[in-house]
mmCIF file of C-alpha atoms in Angstrom:
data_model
loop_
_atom_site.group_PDB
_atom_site.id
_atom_site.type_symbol
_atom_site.label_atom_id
_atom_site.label_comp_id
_atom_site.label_asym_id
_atom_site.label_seq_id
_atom_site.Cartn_x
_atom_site.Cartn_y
_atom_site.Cartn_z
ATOM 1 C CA UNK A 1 77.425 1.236 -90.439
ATOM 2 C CA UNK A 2 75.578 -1.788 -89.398
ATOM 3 C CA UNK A 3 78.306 -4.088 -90.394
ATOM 4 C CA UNK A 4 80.923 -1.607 -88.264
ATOM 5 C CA UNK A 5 78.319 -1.867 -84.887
ATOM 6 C CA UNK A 6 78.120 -5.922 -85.413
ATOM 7 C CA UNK A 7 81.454 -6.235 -85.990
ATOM 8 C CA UNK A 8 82.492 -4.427 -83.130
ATOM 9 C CA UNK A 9 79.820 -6.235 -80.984
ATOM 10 C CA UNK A 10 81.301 -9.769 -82.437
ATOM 11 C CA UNK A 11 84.530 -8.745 -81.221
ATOM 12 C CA UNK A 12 84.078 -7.703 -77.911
ATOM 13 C CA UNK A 13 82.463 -11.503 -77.225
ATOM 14 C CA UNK A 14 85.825 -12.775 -78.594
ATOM 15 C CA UNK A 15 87.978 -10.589 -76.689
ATOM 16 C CA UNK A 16 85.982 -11.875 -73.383
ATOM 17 C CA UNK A 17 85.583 -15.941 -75.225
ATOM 18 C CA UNK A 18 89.640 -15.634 -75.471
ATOM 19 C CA UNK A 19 90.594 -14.275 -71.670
ATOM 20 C CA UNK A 20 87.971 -16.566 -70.520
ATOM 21 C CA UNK A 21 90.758 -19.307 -72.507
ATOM 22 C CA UNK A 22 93.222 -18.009 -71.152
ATOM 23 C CA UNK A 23 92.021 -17.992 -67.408
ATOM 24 C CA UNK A 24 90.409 -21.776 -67.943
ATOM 25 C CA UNK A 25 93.981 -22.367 -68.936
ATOM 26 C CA UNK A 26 95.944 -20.979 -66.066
ATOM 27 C CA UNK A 27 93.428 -22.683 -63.801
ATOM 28 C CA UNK A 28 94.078 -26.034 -65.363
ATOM 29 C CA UNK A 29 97.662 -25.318 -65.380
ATOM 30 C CA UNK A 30 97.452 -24.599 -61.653
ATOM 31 C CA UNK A 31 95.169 -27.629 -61.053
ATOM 32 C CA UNK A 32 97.682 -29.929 -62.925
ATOM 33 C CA UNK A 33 100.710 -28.280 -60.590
ATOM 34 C CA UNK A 34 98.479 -29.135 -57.505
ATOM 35 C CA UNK A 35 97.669 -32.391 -57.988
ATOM 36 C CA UNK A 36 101.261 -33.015 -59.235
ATOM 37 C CA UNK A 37 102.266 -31.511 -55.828
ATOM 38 C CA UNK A 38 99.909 -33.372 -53.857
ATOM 39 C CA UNK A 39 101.568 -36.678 -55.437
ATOM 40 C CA UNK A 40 104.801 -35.713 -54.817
ATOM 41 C CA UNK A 41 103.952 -35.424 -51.140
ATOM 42 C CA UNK A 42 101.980 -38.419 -51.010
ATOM 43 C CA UNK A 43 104.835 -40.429 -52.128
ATOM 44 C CA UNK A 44 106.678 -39.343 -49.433
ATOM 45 C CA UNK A 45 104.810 -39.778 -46.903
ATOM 46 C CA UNK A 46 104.710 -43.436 -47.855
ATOM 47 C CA UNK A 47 108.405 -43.522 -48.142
ATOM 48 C CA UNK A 48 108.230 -42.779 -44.092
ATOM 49 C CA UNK A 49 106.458 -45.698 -43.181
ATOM 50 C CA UNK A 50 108.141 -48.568 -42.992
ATOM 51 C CA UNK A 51 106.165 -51.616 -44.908
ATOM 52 C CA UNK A 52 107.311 -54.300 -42.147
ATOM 53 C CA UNK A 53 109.096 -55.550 -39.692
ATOM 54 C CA UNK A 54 110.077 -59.149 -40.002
ATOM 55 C CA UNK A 55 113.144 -61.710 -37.980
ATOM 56 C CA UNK A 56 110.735 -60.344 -34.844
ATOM 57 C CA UNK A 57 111.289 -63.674 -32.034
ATOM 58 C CA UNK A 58 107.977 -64.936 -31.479
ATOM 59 C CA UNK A 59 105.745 -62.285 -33.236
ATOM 60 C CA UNK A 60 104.871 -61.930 -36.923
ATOM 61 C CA UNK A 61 103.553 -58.265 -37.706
ATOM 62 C CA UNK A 62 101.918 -56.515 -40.290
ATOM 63 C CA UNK A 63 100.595 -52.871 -41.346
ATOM 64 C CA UNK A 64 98.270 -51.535 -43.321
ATOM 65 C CA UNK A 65 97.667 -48.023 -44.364
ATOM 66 C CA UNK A 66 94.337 -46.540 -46.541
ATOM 67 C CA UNK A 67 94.316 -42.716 -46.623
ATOM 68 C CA UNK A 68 90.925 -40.853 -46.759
ATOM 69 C CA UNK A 69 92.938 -38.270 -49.124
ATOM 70 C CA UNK A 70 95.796 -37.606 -51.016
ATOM 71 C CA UNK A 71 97.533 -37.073 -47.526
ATOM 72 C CA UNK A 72 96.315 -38.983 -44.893
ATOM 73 C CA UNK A 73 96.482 -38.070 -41.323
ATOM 74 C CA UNK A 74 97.090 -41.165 -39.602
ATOM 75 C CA UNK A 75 100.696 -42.542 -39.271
ATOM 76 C CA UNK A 76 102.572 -45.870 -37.981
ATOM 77 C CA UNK A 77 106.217 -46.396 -37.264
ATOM 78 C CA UNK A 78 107.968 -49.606 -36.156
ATOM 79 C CA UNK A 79 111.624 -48.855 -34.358
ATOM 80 C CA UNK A 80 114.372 -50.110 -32.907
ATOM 81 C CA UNK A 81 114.121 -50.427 -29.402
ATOM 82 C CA UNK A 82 117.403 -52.253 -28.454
ATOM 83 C CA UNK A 83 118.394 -55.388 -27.642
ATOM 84 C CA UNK A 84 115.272 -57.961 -28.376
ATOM 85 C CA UNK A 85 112.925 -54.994 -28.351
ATOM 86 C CA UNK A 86 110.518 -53.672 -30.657
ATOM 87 C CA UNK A 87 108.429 -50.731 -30.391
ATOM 88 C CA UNK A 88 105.469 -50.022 -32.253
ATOM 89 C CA UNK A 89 103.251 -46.797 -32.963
ATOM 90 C CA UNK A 90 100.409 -45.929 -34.470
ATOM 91 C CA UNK A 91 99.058 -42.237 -34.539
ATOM 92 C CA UNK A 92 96.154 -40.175 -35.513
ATOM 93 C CA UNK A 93 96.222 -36.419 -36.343
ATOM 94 C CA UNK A 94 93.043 -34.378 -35.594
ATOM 95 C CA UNK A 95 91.800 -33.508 -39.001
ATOM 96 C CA UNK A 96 92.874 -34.316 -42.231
ATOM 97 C CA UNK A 97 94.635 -33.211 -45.483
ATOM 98 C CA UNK A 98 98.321 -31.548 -45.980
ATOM 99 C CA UNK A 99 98.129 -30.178 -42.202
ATOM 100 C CA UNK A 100 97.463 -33.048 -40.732
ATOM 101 C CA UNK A 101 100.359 -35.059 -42.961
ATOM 102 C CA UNK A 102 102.642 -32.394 -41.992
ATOM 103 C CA UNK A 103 101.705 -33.066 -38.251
ATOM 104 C CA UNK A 104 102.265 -36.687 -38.371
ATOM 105 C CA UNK A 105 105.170 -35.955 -40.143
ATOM 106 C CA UNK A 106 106.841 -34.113 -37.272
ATOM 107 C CA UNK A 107 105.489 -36.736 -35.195
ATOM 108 C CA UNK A 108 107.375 -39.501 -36.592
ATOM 109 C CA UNK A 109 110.747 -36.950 -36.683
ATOM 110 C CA UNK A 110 110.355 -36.394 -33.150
ATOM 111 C CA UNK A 111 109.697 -40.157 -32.458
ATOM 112 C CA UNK A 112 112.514 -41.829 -34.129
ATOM 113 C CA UNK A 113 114.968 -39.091 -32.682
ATOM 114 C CA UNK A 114 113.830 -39.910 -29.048
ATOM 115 C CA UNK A 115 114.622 -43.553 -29.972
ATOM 116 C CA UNK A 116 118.088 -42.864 -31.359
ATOM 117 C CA UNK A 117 119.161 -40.603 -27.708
ATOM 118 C CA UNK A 118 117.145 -43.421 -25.552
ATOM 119 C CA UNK A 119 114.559 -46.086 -24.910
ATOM 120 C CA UNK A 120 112.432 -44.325 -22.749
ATOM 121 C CA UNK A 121 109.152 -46.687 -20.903
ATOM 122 C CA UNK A 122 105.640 -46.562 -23.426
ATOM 123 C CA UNK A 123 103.850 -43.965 -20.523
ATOM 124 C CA UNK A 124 107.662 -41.793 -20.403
ATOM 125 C CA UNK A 125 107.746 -41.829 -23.887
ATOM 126 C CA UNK A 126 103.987 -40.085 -24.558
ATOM 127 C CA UNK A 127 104.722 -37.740 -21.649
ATOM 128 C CA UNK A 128 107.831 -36.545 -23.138
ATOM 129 C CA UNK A 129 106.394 -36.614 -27.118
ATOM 130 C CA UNK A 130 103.529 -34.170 -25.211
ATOM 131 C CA UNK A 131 105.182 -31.589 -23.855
ATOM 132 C CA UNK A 132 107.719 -31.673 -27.520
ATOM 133 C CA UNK A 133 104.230 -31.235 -29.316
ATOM 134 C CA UNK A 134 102.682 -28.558 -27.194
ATOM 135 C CA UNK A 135 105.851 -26.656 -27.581
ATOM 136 C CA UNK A 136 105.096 -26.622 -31.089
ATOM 137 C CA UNK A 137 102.239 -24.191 -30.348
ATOM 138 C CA UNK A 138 100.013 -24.993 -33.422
ATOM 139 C CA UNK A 139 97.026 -24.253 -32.146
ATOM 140 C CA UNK A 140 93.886 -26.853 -33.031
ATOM 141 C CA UNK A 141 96.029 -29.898 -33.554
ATOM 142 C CA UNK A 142 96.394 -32.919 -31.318
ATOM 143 C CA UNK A 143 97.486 -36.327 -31.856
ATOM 144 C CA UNK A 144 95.996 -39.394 -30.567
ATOM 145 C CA UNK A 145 98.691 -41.824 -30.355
ATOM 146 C CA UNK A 146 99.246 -45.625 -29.204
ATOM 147 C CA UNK A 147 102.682 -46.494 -28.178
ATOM 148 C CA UNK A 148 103.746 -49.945 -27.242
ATOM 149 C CA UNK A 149 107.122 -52.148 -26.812
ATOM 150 C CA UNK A 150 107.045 -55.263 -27.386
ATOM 151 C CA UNK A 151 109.857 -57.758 -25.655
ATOM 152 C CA UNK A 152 110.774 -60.599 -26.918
ATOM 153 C CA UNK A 153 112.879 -62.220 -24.227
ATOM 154 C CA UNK A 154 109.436 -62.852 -22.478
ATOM 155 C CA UNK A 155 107.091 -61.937 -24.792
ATOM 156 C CA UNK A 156 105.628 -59.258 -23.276
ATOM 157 C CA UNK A 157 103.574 -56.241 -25.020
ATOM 158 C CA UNK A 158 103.663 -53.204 -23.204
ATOM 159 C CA UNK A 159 101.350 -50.467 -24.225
ATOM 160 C CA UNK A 160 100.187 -46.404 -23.623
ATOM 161 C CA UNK A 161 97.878 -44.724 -25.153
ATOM 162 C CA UNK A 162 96.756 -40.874 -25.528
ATOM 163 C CA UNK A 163 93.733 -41.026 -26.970
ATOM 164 C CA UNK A 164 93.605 -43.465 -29.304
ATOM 165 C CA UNK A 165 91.510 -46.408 -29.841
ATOM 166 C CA UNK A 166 91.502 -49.377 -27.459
ATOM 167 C CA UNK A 167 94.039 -52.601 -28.848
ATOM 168 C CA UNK A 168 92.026 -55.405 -29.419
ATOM 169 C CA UNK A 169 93.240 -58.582 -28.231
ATOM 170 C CA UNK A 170 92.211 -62.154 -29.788
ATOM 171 C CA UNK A 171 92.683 -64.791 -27.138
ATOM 172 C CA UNK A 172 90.763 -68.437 -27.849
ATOM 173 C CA UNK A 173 88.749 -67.310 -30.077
ATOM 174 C CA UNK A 174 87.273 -64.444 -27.278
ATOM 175 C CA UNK A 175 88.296 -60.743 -28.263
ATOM 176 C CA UNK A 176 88.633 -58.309 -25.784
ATOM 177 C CA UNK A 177 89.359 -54.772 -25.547
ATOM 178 C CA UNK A 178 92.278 -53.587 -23.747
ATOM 179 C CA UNK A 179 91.278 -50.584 -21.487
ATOM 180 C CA UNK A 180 94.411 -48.826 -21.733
ATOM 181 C CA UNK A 181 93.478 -44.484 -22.211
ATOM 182 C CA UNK A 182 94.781 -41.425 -21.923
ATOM 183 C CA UNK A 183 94.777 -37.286 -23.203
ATOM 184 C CA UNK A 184 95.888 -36.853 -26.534
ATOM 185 C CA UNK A 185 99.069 -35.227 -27.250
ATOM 186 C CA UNK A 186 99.531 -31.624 -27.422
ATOM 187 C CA UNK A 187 96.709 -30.167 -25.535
ATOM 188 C CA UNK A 188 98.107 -29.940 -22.365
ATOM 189 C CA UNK A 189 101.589 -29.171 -21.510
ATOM 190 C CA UNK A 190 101.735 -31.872 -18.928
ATOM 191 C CA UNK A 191 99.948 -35.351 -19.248
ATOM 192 C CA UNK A 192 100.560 -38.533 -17.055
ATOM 193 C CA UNK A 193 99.954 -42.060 -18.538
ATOM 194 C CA UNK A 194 99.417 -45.252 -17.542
ATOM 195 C CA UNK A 195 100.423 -48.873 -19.069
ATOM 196 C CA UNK A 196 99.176 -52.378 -19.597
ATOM 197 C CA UNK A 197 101.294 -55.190 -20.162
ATOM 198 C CA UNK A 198 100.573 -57.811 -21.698
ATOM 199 C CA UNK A 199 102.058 -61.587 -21.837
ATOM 200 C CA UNK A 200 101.408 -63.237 -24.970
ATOM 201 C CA UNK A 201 100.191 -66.507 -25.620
ATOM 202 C CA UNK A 202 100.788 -68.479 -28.629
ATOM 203 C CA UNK A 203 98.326 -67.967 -30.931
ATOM 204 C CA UNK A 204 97.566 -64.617 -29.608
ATOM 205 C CA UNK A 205 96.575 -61.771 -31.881
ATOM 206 C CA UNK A 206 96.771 -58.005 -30.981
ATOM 207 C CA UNK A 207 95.396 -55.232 -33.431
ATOM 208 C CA UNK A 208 95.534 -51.713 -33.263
ATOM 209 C CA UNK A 209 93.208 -50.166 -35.412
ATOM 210 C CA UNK A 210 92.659 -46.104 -35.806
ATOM 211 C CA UNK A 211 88.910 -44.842 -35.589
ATOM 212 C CA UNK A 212 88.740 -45.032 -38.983
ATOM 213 C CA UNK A 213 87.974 -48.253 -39.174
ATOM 214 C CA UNK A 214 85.215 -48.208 -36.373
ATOM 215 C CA UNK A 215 83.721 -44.864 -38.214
ATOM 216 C CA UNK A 216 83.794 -46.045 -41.498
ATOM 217 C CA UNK A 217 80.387 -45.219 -42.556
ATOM 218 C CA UNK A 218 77.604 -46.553 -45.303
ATOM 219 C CA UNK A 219 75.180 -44.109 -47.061
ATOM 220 C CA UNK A 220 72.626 -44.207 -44.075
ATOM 221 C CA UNK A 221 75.543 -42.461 -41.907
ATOM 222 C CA UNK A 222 75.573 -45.771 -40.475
ATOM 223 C CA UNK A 223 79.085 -46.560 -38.729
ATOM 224 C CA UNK A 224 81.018 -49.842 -39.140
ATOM 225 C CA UNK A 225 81.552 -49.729 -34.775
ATOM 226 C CA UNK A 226 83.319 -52.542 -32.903
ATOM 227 C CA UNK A 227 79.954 -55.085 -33.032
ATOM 228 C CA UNK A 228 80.893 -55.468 -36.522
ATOM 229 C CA UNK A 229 84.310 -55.466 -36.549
ATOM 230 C CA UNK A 230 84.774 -57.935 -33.377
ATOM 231 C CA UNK A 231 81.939 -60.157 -34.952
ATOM 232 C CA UNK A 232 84.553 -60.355 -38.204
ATOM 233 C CA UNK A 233 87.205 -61.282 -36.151
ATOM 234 C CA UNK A 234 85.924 -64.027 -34.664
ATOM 235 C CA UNK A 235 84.354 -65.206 -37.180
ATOM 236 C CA UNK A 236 88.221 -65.745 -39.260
ATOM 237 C CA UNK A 237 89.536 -69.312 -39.172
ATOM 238 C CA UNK A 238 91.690 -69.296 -35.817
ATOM 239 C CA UNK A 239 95.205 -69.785 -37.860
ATOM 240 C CA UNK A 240 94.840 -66.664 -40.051
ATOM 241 C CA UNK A 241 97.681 -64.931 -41.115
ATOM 242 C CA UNK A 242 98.094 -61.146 -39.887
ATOM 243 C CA UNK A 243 97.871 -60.164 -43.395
ATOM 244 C CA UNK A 244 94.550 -62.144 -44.137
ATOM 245 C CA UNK A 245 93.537 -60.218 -40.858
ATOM 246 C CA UNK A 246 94.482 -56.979 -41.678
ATOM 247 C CA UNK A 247 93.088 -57.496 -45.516
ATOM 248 C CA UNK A 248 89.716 -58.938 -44.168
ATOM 249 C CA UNK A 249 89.583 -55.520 -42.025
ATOM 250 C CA UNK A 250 89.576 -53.193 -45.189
ATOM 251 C CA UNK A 251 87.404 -55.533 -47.126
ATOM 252 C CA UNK A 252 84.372 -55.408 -44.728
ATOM 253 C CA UNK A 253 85.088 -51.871 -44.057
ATOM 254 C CA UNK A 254 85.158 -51.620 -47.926
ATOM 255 C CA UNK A 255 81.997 -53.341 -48.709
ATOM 256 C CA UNK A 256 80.184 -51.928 -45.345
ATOM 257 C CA UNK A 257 80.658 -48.280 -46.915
ATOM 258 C CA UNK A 258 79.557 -49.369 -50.282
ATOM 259 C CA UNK A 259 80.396 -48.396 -53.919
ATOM 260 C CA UNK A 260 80.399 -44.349 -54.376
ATOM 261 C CA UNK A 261 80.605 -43.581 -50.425
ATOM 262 C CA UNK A 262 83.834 -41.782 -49.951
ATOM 263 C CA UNK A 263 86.050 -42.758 -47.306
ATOM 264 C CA UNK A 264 84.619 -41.199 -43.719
ATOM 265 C CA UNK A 265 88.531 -41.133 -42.633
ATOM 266 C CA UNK A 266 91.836 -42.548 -42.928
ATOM 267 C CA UNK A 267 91.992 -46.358 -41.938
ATOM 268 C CA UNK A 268 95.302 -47.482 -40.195
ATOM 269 C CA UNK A 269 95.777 -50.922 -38.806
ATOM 270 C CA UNK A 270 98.812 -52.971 -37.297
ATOM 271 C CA UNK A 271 98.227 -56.837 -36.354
ATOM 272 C CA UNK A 272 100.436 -58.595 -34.357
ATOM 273 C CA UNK A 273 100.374 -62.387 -34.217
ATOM 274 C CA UNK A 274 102.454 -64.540 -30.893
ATOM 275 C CA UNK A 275 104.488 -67.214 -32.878
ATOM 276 C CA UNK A 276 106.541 -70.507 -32.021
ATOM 277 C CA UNK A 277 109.945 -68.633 -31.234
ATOM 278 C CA UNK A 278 112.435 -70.190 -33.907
ATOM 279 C CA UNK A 279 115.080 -67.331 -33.838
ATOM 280 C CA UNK A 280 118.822 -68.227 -32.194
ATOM 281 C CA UNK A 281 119.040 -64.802 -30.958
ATOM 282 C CA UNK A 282 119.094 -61.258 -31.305
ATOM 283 C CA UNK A 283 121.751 -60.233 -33.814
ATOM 284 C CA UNK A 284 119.475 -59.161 -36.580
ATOM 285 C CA UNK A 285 116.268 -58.042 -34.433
ATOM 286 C CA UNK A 286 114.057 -56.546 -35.914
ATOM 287 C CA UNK A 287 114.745 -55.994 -39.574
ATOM 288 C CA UNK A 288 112.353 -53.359 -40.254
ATOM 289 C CA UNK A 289 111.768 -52.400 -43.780
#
């Protein structure tokens, strides 16, 4: 009788040791789909930014992109602009993860298709990329956004923003912020924005950074800010190439954080360098790839 009561005992601890297999299992099953999902998705959101832009008259350009996540909110886009014109955008979703990715992701859509029907002006083309966004109705979700042409018949940059950071321009070895602001996209159905052109110098270097780079944070909550990212700058030799720039960036930012910090946010940079013009003319520009 004794042997009957521990043997029935023993057995109900097996029947609960084997369901509690079987649900470990169909949670690591589900885990495995999941993150097999998530890097499905992440490849293609990389496959929508482009890695470059190059046969640009007079500029050399580079991009770098360093999600937070598996899916990053933050998003850049180089298009065709017509004749000897490039246009350039980087964006920032409010919050992060698959929502966000998807939101930058209809950003982009709705970007390159304005391009293809026309070349509206930088402060035209936020207005209208507003009101498409707040039609969208999903509520919580804005996008800060810096959109800028750049020409290369007189080598002039011009640039709107909605909410994202402030370009930096490298001039002589001075840097200086460009004050160029306005209301992030989708809040409001109407927005107005203003412009600020720019004439490039040889030697010039533009970078737009998202705030991921000036948040970046160490394990005293400490953020990177633009002290120590315009002290960096300045402190590169003065012939850099955009891609030492842009790697020197995400090193500091990198090292600043420290080993074991995870990333505060996604980090998002495009530098633009003003070059000795050596193209004939426009039949190939821009190559973007």
């Amino acid at each position: 009788m004794r042997r009957l009561v521990a043997l029935m005992a023993l057995g109900s601890f097996i029947a609960i040791a084997l369901e509690n297999s079987r649900l470990y299992e169909d949670a690591r099953e589900n885990q495995d789909r999941l993150q097999n999902d998530l890097d499905t998705a992440r490849e293609i959101q990389l496959q929508l930014l482009p890695r470059g832009a190059r046969e640009v008259p007079g500029l050399d350009i580079t991009a770098a992109y360093v999600p937070a996540r598996e899916l990053g909110g933050d998003f850049y886009d180089f298009l065709q602009y017509g004749e000897g014109r490039l246009a350039l955008a980087l964006g920032d979703v409010s919050g992060k993860g698959t929502a966000a990715a998807l939101y930058g992701s209809l950003a982009i859509g709705m970007l390159r298709e304005l391009t293809v029907e026309h070349t509206l002006a930088p402060a035209d083309m936020l207005a209208v990329l507003n009101r498409r966004l707040h039609a969208a109705r999903l509520e919580a979700r804005f996008i800060a956004l810096t959109f800028a042409v750049y020409e290369a018949s007189d080598r002039s940059l011009t640039i709107a923003n909605a909410g994202g950071t402030h370009p930096l321009l490298l001039r002589n070895g001075q840097l200086t912020e460009l004050a160029v602001d306005g209301i992030p996209l989708g809040l409001f159905p109407e927005a107005d924005y203003t412009i600020f052109t720019l004439s490039l110098q040889v030697g010039d270097v533009v970078i737009f950074a998202s705030d991921g780079i000036l948040e970046s944070e160490n394990s005293k909550h400490e953020e990177f800010g633009m002290e120590r990212l315009s002290a960096l700058i300045t402190s590169l030799p003065a012939n850099s190439c955009v891609e030492n720039i842009s790697g020197a960036i995400l090193r500091a930012t990198d090292e600043f954080s420290g080993v074991g910090i995870p990333p505060h946010d996604d980090r998002t940079l495009l530098v633009l360098r003003a070059v000795e013009d050596t193209a004939a003319g426009y039949s190939k520009f821009p190559v973007i790839y």
